XYZ file of C-alpha atoms in Angstrom:
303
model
C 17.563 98.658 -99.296
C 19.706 98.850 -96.193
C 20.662 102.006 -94.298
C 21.951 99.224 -91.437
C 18.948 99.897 -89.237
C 15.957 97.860 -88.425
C 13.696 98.009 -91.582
C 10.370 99.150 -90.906
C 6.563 98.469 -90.550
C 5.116 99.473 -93.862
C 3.495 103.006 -93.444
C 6.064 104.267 -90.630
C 8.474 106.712 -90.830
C 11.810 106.984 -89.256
C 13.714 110.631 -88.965
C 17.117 110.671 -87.603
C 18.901 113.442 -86.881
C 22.900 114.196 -86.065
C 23.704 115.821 -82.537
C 26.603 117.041 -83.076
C 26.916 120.677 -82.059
C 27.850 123.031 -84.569
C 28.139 126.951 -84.910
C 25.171 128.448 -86.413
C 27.432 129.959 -88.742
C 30.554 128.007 -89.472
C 34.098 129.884 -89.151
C 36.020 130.092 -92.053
C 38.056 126.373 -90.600
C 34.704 124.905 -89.846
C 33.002 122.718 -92.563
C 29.953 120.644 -93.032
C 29.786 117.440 -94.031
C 25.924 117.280 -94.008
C 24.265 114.016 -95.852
C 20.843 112.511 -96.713
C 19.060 109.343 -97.241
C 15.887 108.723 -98.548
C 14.213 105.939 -99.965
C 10.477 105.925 -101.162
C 8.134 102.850 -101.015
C 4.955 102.059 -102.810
C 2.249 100.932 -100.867
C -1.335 100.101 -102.627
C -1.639 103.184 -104.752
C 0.536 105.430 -102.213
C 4.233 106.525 -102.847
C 5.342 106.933 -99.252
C 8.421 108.275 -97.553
C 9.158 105.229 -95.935
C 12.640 105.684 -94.559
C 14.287 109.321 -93.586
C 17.719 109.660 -92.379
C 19.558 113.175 -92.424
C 22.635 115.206 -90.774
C 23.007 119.192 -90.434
C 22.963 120.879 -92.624
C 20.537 118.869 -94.387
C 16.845 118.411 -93.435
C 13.495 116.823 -95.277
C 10.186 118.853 -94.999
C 7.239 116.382 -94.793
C 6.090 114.807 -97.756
C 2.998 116.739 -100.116
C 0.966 115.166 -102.454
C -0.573 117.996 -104.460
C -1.251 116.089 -107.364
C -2.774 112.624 -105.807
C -1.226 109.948 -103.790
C 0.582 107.881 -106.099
C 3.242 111.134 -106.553
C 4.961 112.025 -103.459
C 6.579 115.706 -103.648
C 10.007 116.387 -101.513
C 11.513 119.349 -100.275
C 15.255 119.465 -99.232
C 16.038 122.248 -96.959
C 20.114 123.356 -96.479
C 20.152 125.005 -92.936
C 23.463 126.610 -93.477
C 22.203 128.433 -96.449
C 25.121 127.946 -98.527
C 28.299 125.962 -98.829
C 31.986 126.601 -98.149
C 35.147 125.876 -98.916
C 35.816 122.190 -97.452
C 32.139 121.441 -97.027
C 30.538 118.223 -98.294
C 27.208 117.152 -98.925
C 25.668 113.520 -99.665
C 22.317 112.525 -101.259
C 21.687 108.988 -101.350
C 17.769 108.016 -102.788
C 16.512 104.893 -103.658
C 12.967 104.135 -105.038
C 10.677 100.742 -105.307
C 8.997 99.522 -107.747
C 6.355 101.672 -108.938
C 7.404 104.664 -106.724
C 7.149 107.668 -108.107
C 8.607 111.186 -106.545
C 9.452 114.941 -107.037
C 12.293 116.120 -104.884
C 13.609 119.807 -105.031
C 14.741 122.188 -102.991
C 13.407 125.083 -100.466
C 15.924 127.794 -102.399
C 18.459 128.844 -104.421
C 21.768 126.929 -102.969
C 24.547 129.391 -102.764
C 28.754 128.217 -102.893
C 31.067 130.325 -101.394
C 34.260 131.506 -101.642
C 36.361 128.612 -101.366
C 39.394 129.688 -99.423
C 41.786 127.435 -101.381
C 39.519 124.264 -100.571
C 37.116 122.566 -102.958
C 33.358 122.249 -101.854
C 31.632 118.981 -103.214
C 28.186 117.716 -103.633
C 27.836 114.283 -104.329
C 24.242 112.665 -105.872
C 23.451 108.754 -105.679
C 20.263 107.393 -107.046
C 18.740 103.941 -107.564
C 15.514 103.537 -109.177
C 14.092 100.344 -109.365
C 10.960 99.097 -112.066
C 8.441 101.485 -113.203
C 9.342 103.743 -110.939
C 10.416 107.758 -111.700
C 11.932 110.563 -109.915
C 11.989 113.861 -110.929
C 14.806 115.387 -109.619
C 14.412 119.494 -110.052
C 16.621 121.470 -107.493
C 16.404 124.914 -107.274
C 19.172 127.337 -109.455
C 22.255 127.281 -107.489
C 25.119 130.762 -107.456
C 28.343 130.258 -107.878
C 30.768 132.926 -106.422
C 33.604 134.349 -107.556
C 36.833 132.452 -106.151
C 34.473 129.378 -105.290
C 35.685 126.005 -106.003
C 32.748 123.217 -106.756
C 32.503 119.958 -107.699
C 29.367 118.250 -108.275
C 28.693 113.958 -108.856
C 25.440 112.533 -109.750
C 24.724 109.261 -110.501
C 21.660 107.365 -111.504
C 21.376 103.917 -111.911
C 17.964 102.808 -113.643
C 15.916 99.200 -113.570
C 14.316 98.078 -116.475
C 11.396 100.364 -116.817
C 12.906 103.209 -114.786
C 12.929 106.856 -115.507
C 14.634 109.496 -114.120
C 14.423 113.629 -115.003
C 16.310 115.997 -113.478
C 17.834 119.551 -114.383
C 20.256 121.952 -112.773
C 20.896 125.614 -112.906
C 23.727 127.719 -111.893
C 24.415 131.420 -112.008
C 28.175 132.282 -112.092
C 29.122 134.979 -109.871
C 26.041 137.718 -108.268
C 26.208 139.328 -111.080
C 23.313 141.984 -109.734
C 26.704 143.333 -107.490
C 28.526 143.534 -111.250
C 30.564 140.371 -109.757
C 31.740 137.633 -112.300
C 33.587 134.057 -112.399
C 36.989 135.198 -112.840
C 38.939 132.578 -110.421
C 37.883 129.589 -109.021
C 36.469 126.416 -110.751
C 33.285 124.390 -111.214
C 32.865 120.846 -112.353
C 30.252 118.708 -113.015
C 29.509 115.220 -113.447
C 26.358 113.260 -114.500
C 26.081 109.842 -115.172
C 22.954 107.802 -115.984
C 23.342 103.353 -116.207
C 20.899 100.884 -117.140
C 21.745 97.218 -115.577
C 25.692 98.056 -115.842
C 25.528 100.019 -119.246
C 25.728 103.713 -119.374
C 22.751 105.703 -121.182
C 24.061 109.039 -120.589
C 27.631 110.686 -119.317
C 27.825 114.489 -119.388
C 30.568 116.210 -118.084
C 31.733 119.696 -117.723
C 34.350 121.810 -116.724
C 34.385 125.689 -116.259
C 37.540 127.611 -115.037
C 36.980 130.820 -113.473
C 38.518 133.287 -116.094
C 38.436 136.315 -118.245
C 38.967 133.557 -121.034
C 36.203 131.212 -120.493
C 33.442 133.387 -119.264
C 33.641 135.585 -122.751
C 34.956 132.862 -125.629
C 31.914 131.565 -127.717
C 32.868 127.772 -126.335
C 32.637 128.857 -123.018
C 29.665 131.283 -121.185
C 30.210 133.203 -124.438
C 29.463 136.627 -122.284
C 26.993 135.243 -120.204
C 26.196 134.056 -116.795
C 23.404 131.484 -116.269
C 23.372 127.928 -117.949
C 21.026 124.895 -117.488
C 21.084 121.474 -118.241
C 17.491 119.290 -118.738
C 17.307 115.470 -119.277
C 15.228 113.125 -119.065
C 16.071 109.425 -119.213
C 14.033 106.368 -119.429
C 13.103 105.150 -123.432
C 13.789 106.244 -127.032
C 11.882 109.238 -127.604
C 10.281 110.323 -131.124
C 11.250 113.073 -132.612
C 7.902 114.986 -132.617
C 8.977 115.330 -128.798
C 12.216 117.172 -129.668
C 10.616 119.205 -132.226
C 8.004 120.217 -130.047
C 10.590 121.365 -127.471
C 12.521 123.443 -129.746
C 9.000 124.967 -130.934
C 8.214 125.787 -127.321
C 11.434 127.404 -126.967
C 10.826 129.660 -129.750
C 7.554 130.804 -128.816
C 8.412 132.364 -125.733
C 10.383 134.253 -127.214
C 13.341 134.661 -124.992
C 16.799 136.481 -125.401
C 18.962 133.430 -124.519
C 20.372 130.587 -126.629
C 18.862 126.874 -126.087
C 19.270 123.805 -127.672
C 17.576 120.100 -127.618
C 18.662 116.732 -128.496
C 17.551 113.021 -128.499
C 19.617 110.768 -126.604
C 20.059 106.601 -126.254
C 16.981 106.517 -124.441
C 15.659 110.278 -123.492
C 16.044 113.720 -124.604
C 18.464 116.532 -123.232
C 17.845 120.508 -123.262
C 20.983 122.803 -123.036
C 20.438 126.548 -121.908
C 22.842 129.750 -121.985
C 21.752 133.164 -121.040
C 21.705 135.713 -118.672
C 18.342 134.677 -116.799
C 17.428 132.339 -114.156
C 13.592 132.935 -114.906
C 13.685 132.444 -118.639
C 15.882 129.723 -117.780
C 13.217 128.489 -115.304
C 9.904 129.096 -117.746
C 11.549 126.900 -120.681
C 12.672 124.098 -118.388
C 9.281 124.094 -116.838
C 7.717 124.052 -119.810
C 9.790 121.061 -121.091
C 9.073 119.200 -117.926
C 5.551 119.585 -118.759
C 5.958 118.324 -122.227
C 8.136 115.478 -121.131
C 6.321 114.224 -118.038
C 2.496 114.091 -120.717
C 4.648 112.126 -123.016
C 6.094 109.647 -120.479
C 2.879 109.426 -118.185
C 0.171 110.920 -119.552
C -0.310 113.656 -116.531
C 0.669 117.750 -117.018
C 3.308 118.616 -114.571
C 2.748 120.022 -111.690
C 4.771 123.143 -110.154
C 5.916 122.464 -106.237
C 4.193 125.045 -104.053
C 7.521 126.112 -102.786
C 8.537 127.741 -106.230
C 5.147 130.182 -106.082
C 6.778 131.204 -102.678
């Protein structure tokens, strides 16, 4: 772990912050290139936010630990409240051995109009043995004419685990506004010791075309990706997360497969809560079956 700084005493906590003046609301040639680093430590039966570095727009609420200490719960805040054409943001988290965290978000991230420049986000974990991060931002809205491009990559230790989900809405559809120009892409890949255990990527043009074809949003507007990665699963797991999907009931259309070493859950629909109440429910179902605890919703969400 190096973030070339002094390393410190165990239980301390370093914040740095960037200077640099900006507006408070960026012009239309202004852009951010906001990052953050974060890497978690295990100390006795403690996870602990040991090191903290961040630049505008990006900024770390202090740590919670709702459930005990051995879980330490994250929240990201974006300042800004959305992204722009040109911006750039950079997450960089590493985790001991044994750590174990839940990082998310404050709100719903919001990507502009892009102006004829692309807006990136760009996701780097390490997780080292027996340790697990549940990475669970909040839904993020794409807007019409926006050009995005997101990059995650997690690279696991023997014993690691890593879950994470994302969810994006594609244009504000409560204004009647849809994707019709622009482009998204996204890009997740998951490696054990050099190997890959999971590469997903997608690609969604903004058009008439892809927003209403059956192989593309097929009419609708909100779409969702869950995973979880760490060891083969049985499939009593899968089947019990295709049950729980069908018992609530809801109006969109899901799916769930095993993978290498984890299980994925696909959603398409029109709703960022039913999208929301499945993956929640498969985050419960996933997190008894890896650790033995229920999951436990961040405050932030009942907000």
């Amino acid at each position: 772990m190096n973030f070339n700084e002094p390393q410190l005493s165990d239980g301390q906590v370093r914040v740095r912050c960037s200077n640099a003046v900006v507006p408070a609301k960026p012009e239309a040639s202004a852009v951010w290139q906001g990052a953050i680093r974060l890497h978690y430590d295990r100390v006795e039966a403690k996870t602990q936010l040991a090191e903290v570095w961040h630049q505008a727009p990006l900024k770390v609420q202090r740590s919670l630990y709702p459930e005990s200490n051995g879980i330490c719960h994250t929240i990201l805040i974006h300042t800004a409240g959305g992204m722009v054409g040109g911006d750039r943001l950079n997450y960089r988290l590493t985790l001991a051995p044994h750590a174990h965290a839940v990082v998310t978000t404050a709100a719903a991230s919001k990507i502009y109009c892009a102006q004829g420049k692309q807006t990136e986000q760009v996701v780097e974990i390490d997780i080292a043995e027996d340790a697990y991060l549940e990475w669970l931002p909040q839904e993020a809205i794409v807007f019409d004419r926006a050009r995005f491009q997101q990059t995650l990559r997690v690279n696991l230790a023997p014993r690691a685990s890593w879950l994470g989900w994302d969810i994006y809405r594609f244009g504000r559809t409560a204004r009647g506004e849809r994707f019709l120009e622009g482009e998204w892409r996204s890009q997740t890949e998951v490696w054990r010791s050099g190997a890959p255990l999971w590469i997903d990527r997608q690609w969604l043009p903004g058009s008439q075309e892809a927003i209403d074809r059956p192989h593309g949003l097929n009419r609708c507007s909100v779409v969702g990706t869950f995973a979880w990665i760490g060891r083969e699963v049985d499939r009593d797991l899968v089947q019990q997360l295709r049950e729980s999907w069908t018992a609530l009931g809801l109006a969109g259309e899901a799916g769930v497969s095993r993978l290498q070493e984890g299980v994925i859950c696909r959603y398409r629909g029109q709703s960022t809560a039913e999208v929301r109440q499945w993956f929640a429910q498969a985050w419960d179902r996933v997190r008894f079956y890896a650790i033995g605890q229920p999951a436990c919703p961040v405050r932030v969400w009942q907000v």
